[in-house]
mmCIF file of C-alpha atoms and ligand atoms in Angstrom:
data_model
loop_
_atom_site.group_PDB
_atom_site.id
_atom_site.type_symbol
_atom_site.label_atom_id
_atom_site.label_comp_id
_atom_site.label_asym_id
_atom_site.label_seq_id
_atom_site.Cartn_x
_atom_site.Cartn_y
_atom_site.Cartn_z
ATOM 1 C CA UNK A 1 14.103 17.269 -26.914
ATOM 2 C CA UNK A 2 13.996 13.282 -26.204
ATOM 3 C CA UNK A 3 11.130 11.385 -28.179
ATOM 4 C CA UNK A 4 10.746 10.119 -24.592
ATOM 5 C CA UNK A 5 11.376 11.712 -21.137
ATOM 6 C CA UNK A 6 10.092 9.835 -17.902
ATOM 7 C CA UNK A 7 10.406 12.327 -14.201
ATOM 8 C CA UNK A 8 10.522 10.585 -11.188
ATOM 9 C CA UNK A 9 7.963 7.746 -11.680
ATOM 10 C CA UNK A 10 6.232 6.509 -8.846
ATOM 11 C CA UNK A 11 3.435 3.182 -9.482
ATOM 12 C CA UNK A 12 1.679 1.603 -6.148
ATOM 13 C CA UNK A 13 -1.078 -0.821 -5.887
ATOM 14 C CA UNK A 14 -3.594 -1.287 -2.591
ATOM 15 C CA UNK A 15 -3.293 -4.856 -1.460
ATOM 16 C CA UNK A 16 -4.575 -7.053 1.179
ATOM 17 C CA UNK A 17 -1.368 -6.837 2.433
ATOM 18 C CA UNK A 18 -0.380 -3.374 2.150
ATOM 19 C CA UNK A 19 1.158 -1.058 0.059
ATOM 20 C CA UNK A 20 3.230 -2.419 -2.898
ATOM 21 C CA UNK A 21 5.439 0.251 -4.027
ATOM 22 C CA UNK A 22 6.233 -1.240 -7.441
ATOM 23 C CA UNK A 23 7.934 1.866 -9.024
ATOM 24 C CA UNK A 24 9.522 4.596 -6.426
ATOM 25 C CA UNK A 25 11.212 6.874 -8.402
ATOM 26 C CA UNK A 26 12.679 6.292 -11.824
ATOM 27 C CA UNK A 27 13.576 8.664 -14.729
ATOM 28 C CA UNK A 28 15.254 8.227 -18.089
ATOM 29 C CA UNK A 29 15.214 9.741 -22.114
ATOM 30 C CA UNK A 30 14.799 7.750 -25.112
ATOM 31 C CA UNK A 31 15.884 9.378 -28.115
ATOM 32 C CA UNK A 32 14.576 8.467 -31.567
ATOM 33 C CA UNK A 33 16.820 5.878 -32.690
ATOM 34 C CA UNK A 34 18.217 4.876 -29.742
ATOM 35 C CA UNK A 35 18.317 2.074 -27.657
ATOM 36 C CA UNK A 36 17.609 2.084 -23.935
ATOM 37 C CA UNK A 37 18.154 -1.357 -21.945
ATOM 38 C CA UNK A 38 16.236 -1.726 -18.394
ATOM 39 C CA UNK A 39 17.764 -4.182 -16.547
ATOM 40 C CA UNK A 40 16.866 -5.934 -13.495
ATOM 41 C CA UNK A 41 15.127 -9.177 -11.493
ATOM 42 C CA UNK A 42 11.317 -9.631 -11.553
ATOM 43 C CA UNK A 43 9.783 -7.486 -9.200
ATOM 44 C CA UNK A 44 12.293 -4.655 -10.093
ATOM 45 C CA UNK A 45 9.997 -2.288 -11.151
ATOM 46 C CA UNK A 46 11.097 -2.532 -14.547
ATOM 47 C CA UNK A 47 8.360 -3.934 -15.994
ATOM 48 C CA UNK A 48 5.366 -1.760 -14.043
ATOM 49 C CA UNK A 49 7.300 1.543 -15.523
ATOM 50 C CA UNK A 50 7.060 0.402 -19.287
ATOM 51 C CA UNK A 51 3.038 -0.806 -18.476
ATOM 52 C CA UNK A 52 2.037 2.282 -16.819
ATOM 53 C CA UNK A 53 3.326 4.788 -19.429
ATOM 54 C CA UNK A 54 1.249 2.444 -21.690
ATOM 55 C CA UNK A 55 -1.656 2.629 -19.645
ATOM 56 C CA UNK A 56 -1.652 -1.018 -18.476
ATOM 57 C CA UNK A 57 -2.033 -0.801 -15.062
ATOM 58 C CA UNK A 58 -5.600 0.045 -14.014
ATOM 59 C CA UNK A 59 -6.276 0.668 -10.057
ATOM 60 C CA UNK A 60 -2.295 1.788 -9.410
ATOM 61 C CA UNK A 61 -1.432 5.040 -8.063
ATOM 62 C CA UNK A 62 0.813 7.015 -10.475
ATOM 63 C CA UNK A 63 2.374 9.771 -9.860
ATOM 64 C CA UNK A 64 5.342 11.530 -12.538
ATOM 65 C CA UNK A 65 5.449 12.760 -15.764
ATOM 66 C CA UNK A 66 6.158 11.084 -18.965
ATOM 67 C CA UNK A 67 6.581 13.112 -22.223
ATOM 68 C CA UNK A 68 6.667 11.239 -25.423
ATOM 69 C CA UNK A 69 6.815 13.810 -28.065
ATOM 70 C CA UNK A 70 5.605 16.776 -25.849
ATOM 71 C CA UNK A 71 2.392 14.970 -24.483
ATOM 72 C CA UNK A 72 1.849 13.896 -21.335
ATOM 73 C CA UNK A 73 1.192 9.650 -21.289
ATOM 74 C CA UNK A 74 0.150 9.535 -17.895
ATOM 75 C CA UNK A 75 -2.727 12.033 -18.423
ATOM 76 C CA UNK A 76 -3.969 11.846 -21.643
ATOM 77 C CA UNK A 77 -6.536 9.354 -20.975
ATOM 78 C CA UNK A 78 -7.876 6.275 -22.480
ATOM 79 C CA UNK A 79 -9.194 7.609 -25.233
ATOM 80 C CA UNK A 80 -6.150 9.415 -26.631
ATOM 81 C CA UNK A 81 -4.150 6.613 -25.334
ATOM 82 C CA UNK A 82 -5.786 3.827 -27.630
ATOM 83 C CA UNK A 83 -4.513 5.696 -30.799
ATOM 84 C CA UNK A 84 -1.441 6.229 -29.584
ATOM 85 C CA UNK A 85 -0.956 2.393 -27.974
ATOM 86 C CA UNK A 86 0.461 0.557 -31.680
ATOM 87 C CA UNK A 87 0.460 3.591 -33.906
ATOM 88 C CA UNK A 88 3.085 5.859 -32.386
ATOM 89 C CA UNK A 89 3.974 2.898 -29.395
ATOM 90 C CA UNK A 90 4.308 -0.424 -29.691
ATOM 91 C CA UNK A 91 5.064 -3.168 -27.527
ATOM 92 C CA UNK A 92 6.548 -6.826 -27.936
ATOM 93 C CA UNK A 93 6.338 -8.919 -25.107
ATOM 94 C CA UNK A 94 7.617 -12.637 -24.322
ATOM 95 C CA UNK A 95 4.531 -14.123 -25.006
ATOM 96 C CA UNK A 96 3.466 -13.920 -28.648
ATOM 97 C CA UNK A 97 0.219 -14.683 -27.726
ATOM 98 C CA UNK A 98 -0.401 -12.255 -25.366
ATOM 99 C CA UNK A 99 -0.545 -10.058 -28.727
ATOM 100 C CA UNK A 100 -1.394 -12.323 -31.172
ATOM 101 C CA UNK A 101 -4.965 -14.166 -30.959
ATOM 102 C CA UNK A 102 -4.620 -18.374 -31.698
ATOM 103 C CA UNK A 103 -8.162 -17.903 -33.356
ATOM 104 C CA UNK A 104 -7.562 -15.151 -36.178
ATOM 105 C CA UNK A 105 -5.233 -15.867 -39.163
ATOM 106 C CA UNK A 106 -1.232 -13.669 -38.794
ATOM 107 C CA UNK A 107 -1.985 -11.642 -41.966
ATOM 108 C CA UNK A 108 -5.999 -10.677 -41.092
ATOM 109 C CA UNK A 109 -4.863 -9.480 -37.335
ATOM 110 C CA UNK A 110 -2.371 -7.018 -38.730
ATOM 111 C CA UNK A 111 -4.626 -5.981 -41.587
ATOM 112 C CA UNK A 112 -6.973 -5.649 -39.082
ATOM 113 C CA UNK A 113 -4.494 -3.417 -36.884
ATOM 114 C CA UNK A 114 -3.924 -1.066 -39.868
ATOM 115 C CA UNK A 115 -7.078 -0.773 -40.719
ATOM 116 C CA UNK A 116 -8.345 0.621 -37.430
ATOM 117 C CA UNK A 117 -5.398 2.971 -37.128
ATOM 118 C CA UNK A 118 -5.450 4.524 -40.607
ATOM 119 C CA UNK A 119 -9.013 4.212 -42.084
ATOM 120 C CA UNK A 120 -8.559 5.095 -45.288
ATOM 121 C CA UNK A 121 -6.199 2.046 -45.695
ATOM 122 C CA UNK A 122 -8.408 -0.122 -47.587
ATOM 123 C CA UNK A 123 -8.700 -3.900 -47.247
ATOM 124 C CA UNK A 124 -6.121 -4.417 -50.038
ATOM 125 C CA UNK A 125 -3.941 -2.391 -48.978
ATOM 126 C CA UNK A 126 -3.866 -3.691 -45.420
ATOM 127 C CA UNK A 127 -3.336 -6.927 -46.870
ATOM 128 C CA UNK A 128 -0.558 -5.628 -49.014
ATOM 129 C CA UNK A 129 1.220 -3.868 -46.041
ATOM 130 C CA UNK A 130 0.711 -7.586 -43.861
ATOM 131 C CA UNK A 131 2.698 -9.399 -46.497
ATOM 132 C CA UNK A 132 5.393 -7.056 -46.579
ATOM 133 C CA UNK A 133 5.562 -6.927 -42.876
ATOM 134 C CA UNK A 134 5.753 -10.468 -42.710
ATOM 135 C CA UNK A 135 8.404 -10.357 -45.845
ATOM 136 C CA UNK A 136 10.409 -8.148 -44.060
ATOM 137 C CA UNK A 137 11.024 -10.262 -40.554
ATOM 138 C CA UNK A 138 11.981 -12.864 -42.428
ATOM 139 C CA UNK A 139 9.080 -15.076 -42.852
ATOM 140 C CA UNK A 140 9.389 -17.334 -45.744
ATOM 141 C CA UNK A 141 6.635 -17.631 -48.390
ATOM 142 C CA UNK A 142 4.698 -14.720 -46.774
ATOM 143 C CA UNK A 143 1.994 -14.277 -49.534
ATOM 144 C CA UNK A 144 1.014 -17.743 -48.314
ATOM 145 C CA UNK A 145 1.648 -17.952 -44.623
ATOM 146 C CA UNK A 146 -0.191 -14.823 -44.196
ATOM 147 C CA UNK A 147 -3.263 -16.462 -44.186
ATOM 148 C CA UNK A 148 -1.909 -19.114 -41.287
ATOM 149 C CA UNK A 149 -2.764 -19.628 -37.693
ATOM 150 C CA UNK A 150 -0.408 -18.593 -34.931
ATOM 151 C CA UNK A 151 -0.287 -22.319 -33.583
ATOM 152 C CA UNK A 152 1.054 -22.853 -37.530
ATOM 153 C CA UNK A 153 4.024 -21.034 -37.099
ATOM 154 C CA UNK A 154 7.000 -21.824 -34.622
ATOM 155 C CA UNK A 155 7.849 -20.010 -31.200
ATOM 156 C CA UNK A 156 10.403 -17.973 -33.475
ATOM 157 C CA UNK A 157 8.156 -17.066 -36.216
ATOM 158 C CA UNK A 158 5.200 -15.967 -34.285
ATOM 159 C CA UNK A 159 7.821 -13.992 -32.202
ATOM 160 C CA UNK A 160 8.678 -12.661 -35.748
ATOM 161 C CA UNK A 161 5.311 -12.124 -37.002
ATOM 162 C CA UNK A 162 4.807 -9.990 -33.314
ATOM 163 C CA UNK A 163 7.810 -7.749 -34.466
ATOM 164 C CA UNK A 164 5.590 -7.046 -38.282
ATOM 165 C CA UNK A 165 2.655 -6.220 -36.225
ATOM 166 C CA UNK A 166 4.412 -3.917 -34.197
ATOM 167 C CA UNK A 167 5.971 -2.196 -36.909
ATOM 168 C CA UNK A 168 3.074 -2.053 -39.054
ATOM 169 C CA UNK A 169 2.075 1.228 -38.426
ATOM 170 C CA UNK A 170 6.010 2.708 -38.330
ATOM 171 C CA UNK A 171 5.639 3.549 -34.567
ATOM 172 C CA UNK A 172 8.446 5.843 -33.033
ATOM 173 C CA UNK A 173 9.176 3.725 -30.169
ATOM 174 C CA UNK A 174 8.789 0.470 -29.763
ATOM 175 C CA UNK A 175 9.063 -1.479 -25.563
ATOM 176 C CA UNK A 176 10.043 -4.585 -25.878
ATOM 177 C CA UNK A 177 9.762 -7.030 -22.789
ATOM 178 C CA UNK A 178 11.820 -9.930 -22.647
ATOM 179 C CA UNK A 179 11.295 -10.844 -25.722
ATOM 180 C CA UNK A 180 13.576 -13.284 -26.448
ATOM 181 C CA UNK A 181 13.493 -14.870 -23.167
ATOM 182 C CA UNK A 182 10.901 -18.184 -23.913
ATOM 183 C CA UNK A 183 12.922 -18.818 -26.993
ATOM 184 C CA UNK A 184 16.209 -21.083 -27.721
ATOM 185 C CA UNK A 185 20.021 -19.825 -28.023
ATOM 186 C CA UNK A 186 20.379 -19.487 -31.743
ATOM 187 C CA UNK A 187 16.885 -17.979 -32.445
ATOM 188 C CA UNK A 188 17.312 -15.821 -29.632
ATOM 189 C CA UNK A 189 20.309 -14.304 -32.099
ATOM 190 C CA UNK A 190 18.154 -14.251 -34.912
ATOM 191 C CA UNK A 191 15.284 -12.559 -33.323
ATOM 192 C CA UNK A 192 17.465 -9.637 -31.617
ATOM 193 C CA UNK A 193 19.756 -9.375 -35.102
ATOM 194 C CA UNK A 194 16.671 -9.070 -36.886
ATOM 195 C CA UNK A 195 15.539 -6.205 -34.074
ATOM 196 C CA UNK A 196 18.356 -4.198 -34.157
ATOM 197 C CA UNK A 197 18.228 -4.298 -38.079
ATOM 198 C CA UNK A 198 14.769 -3.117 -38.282
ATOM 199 C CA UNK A 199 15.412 -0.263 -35.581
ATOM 200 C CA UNK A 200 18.346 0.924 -37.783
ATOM 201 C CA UNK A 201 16.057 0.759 -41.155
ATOM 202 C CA UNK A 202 12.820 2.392 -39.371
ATOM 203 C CA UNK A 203 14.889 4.984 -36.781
ATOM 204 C CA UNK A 204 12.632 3.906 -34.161
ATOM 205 C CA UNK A 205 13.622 3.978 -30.804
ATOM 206 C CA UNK A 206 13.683 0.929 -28.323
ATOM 207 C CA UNK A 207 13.653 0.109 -24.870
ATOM 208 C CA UNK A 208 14.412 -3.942 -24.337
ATOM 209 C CA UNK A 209 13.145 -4.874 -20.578
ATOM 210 C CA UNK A 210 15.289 -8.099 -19.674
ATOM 211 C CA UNK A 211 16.536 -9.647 -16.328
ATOM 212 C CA UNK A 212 19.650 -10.854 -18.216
ATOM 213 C CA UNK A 213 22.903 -8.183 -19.275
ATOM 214 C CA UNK A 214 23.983 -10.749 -21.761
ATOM 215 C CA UNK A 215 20.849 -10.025 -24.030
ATOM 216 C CA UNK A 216 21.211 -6.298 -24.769
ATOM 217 C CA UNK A 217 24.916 -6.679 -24.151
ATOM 218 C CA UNK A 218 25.266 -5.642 -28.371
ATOM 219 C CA UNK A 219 22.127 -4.073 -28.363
ATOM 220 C CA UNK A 220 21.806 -1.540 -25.953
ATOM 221 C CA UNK A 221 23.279 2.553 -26.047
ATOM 222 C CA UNK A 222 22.645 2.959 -23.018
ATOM 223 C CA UNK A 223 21.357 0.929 -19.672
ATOM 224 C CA UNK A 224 19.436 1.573 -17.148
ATOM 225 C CA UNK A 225 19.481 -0.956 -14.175
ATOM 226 C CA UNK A 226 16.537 -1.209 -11.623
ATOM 227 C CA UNK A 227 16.520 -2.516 -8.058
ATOM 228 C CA UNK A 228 13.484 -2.595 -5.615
ATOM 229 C CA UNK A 229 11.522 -0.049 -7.701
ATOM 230 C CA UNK A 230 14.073 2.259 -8.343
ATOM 231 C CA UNK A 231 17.364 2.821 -10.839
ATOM 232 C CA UNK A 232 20.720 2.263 -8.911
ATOM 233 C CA UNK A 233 22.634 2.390 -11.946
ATOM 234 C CA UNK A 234 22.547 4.034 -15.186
ATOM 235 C CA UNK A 235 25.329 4.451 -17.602
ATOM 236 C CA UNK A 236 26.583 4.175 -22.084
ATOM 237 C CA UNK A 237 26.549 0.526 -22.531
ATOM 238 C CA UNK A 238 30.458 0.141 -22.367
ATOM 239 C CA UNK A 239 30.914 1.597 -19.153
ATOM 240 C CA UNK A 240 28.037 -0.433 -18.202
ATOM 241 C CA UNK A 241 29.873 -3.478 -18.906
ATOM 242 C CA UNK A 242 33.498 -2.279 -18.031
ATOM 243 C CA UNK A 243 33.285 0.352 -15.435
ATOM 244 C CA UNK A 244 30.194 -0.703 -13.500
ATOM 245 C CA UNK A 245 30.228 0.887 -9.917
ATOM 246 C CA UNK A 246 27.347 -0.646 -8.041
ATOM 247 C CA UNK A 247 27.550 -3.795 -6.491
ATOM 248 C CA UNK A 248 24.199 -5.165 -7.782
ATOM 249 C CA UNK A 249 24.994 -4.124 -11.526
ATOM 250 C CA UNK A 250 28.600 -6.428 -11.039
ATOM 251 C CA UNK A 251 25.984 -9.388 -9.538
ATOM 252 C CA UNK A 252 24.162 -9.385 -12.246
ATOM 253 C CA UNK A 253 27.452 -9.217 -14.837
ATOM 254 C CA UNK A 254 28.601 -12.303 -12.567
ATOM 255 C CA UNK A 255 25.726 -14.127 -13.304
ATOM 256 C CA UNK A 256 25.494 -13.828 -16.944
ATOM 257 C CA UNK A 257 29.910 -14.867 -18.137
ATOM 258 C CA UNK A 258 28.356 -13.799 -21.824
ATOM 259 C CA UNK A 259 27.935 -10.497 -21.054
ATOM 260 C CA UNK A 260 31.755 -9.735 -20.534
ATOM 261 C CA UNK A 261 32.963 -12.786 -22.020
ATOM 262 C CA UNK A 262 34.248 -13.340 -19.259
ATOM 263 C CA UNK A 263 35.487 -17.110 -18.368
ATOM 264 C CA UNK A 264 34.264 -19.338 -14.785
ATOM 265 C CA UNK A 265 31.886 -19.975 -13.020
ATOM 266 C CA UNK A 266 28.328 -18.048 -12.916
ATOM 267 C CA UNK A 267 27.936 -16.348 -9.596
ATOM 268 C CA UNK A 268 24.223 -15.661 -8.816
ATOM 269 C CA UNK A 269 23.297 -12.985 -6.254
ATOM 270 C CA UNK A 270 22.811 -14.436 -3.149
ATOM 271 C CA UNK A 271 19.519 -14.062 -1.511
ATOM 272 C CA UNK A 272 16.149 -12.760 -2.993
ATOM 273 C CA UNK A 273 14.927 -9.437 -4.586
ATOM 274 C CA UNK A 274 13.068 -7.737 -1.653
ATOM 275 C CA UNK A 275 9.265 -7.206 -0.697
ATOM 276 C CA UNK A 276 8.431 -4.105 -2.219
ATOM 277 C CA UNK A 277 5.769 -3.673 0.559
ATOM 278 C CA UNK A 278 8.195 -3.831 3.615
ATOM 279 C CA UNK A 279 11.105 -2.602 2.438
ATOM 280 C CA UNK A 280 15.031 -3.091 3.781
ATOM 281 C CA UNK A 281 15.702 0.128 5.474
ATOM 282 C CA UNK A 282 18.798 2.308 3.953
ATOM 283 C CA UNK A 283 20.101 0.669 0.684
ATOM 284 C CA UNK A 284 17.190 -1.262 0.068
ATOM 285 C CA UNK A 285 20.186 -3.927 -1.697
ATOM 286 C CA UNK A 286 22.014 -4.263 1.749
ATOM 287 C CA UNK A 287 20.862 -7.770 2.481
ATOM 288 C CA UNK A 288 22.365 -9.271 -0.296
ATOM 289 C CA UNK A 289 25.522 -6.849 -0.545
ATOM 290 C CA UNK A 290 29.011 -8.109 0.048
ATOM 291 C CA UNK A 291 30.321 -4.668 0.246
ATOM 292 C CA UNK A 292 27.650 -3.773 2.954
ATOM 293 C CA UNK A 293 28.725 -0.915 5.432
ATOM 294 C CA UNK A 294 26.811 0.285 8.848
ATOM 295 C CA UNK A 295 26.033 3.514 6.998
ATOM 296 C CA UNK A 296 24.358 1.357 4.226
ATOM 297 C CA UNK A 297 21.562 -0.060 6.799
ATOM 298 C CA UNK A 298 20.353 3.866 7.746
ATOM 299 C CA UNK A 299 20.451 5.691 5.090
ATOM 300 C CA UNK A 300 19.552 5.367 1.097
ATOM 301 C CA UNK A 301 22.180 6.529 -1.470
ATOM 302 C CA UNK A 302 20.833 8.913 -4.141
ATOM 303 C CA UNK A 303 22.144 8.297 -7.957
ATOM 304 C CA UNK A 304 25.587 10.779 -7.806
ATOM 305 C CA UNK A 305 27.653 10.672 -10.858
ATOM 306 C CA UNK A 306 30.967 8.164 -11.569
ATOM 307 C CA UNK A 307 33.581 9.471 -13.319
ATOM 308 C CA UNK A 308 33.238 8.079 -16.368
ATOM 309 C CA UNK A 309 36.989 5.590 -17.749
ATOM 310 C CA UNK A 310 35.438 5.316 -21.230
ATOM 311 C CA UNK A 311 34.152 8.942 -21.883
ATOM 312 C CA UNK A 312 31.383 7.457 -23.896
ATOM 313 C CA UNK A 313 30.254 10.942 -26.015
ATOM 314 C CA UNK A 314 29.003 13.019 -22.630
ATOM 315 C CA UNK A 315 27.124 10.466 -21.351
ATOM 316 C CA UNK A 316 26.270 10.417 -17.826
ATOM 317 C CA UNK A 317 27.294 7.429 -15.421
ATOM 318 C CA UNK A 318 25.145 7.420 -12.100
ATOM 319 C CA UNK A 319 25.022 5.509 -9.235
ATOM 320 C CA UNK A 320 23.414 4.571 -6.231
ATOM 321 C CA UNK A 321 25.750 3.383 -3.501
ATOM 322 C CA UNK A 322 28.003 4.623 -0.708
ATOM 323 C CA UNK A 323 30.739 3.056 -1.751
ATOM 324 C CA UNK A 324 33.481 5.772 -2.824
ATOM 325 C CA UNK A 325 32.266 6.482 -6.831
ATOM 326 C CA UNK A 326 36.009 6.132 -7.944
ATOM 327 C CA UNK A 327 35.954 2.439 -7.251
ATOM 328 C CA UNK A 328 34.497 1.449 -10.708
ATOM 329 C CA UNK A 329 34.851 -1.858 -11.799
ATOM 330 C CA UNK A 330 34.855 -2.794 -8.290
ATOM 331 C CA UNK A 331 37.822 -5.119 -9.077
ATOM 332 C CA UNK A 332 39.350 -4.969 -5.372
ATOM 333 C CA UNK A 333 38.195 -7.568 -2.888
ATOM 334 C CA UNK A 334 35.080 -6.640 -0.975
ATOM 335 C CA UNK A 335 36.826 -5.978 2.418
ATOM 336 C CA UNK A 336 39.330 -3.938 1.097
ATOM 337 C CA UNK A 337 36.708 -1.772 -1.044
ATOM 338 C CA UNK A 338 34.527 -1.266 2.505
ATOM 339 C CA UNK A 339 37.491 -0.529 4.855
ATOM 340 C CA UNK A 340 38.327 2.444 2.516
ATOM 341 C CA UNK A 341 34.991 3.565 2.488
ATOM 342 C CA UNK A 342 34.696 3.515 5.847
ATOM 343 C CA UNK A 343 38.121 5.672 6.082
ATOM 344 C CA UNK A 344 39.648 2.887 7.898
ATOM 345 C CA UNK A 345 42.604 2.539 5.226
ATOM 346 C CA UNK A 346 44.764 5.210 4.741
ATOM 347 C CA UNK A 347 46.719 3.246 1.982
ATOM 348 C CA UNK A 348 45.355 3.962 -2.011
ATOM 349 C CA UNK A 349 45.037 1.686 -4.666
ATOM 350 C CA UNK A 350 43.959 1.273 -8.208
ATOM 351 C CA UNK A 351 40.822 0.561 -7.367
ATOM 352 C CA UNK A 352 39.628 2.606 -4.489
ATOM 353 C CA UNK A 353 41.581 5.425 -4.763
ATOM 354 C CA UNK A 354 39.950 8.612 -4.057
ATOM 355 C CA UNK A 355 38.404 8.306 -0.924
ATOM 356 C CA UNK A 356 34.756 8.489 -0.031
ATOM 357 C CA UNK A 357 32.250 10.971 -1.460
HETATM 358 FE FE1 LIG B 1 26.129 -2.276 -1.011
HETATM 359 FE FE2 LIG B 1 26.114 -0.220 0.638
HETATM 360 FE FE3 LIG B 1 26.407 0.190 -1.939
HETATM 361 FE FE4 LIG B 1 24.078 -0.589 -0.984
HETATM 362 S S1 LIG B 1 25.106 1.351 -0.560
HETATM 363 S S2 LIG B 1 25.067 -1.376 -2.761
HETATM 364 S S3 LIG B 1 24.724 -1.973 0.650
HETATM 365 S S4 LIG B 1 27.819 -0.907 -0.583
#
């Protein structure tokens, strides 16, 4: 059984202005030691999913079922949730001071956080675990900057001493939400080096929320990319990168040369991510498509699988888009790509060979 398994996820909110369907459907595993990326532009859904299963969004309508170790996280209430929230799940978010507080010293706010979740730790001890913690990310002196400020410590240290609070009580999955994103090139490296490290020495699972491929590009096992509240494309991290299929999963691949390693110029996707109260009809994505058929306007393609180039140890490769799911890679021009899908060319060729499903 996966440490984590999410069924069809639905999260709305009641607004003045109607409706906003932030999640509409979305399911994945985490397994322990694994890492899952969730991919996507704000308003994606991506970061809604990861709040709700944490209990984070008070007043939305939630409807699923999320299993992390055989319980229930939509249902088990506040109560059960707050000694679950840090001890068995942590989070890391962009901001370290959305989880660190400027006013308390580093060391006394994890000492503080072990304390409350294991209460026979005594004060020593928790003090003894905060040095470590901070020891082991890489802070330098620790037995003395345990006792700073956050505003004492850089944008990369505090991110640092955010990754020893959330390990301080060995959780088995940690969500971390752009993380990296606030901080510069090179510490970016050092933050997710020092991530994937830690994951490996702790077997603790991982799902990194970013808007940008490039980040999770080493990190990830597997990816998971979201558009307008729901998953169009899920697939093992190579074929990800190599043998995408859907047309929003290449935009984003265009947009970030890093990712690939690709050479030229970025690309972004044209247009913006849609309102997630009205809707595009069909393939919510058709607006911004190149690839866009009639067919695409009406109706909304389910996740069916892609035949998988890299055979990446059973793993599945889904996708949600008419276009014929032997195209991967979607390395033909766009009109050539539609006409076949639309049965208008006879003719085969590497890339769309294999007709419509
Ligand atoms: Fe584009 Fe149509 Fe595929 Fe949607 S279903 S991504 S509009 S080709």
């Amino acid at each position: 059984m996966s440490l984590l398994e999410v069924t069809d996820l639905k999260v709305s909110f009641n607004t003045a202005d109607g409706v906003v369907r932030a999640v509409r459907g979305m399911s994945f595993t985490v397994d322990r030691g694994r890492t899952l990326g969730i991919v996507g532009e704000s308003g994606s859904g991506k970061s809604v999913s990861t709040q709700t299963l944490m209990g984070l969004t008070p007043g939305a309508r939630v409807e699923g079922r999320a299993l992390f170790d055989g319980e229930d996280l939509l249902t088990v209430g506040e109560k059960r949730m707050r000694t679950i929230r840090g001890a068995q799940i942590a989070m890391i978010f962009q901001d370290p001071l959305s989880s660190l507080h400027p006013l308390y010293k580093v060391g006394w706010q994890i000492e503080e956080m072990v304390r409350q979740h294991e209460p026979g730790a005594g004060k020593e001890q928790a003090r003894k675990r905060a040095v470590e913690m901070l020891g082991l990310v890489g802070i330098p002196q620790p037995e003395r900057r345990v006792d700073d400020y956050p505003h004492q410590f850089s944008g990369g240290m505090r991110q640092r001493a955010m990754i020893a609070m959330a390990l301080a009580l060995n959780p088995k999955l940690i969500i971390a939400d752009e993380p990296t994103t606030a901080l510069d090139a090179t510490v970016q490296a050092q933050i997710l080096d020092l991530m994937q490290r830690l994951q490996r020495e702790f077997d603790t699972a991982l799902i990194m929320i970013t808007h940008d491929l490039g980040v999770i590009a080493d990190m990830a096992d597997d990816v998971l990319v979201m558009y307008g509240g729901k998953p169009v494309e899920f697939a093992g991290r190579r074929d990800l990168y190599y043998r995408q299929h859907h047309p929003y999963t290449k935009g984003l691949l265009q947009s970030v040369p890093s990712a690939t390693g690709a050479k030229g110029r970025l690309r972004p996707i044209p247009g913006q991510p849609p309102s997630l109260i009205n809707l595009p009809s069909g393939c919510v994505f058709h607006p911004r498509c190149e690839y866009v058929m009639e067919r695409c306007r009406v109706d909304e393609p389910p996740l069916a699988p892609v035949p998988s180039g890299l055979g990446e140890e059973g793993r599945e490769h889904v996708s949600a888009c008419w276009l014929p799911h032997e195209a991967v890679g979607l390395g033909a021009d766009a009109e050539r790509v539609r006409r076949r899908a639309a049965g208008l060319d006879a003719g085969g060729t590497d890339d769309v060979d294999g007709g419509s499903r």
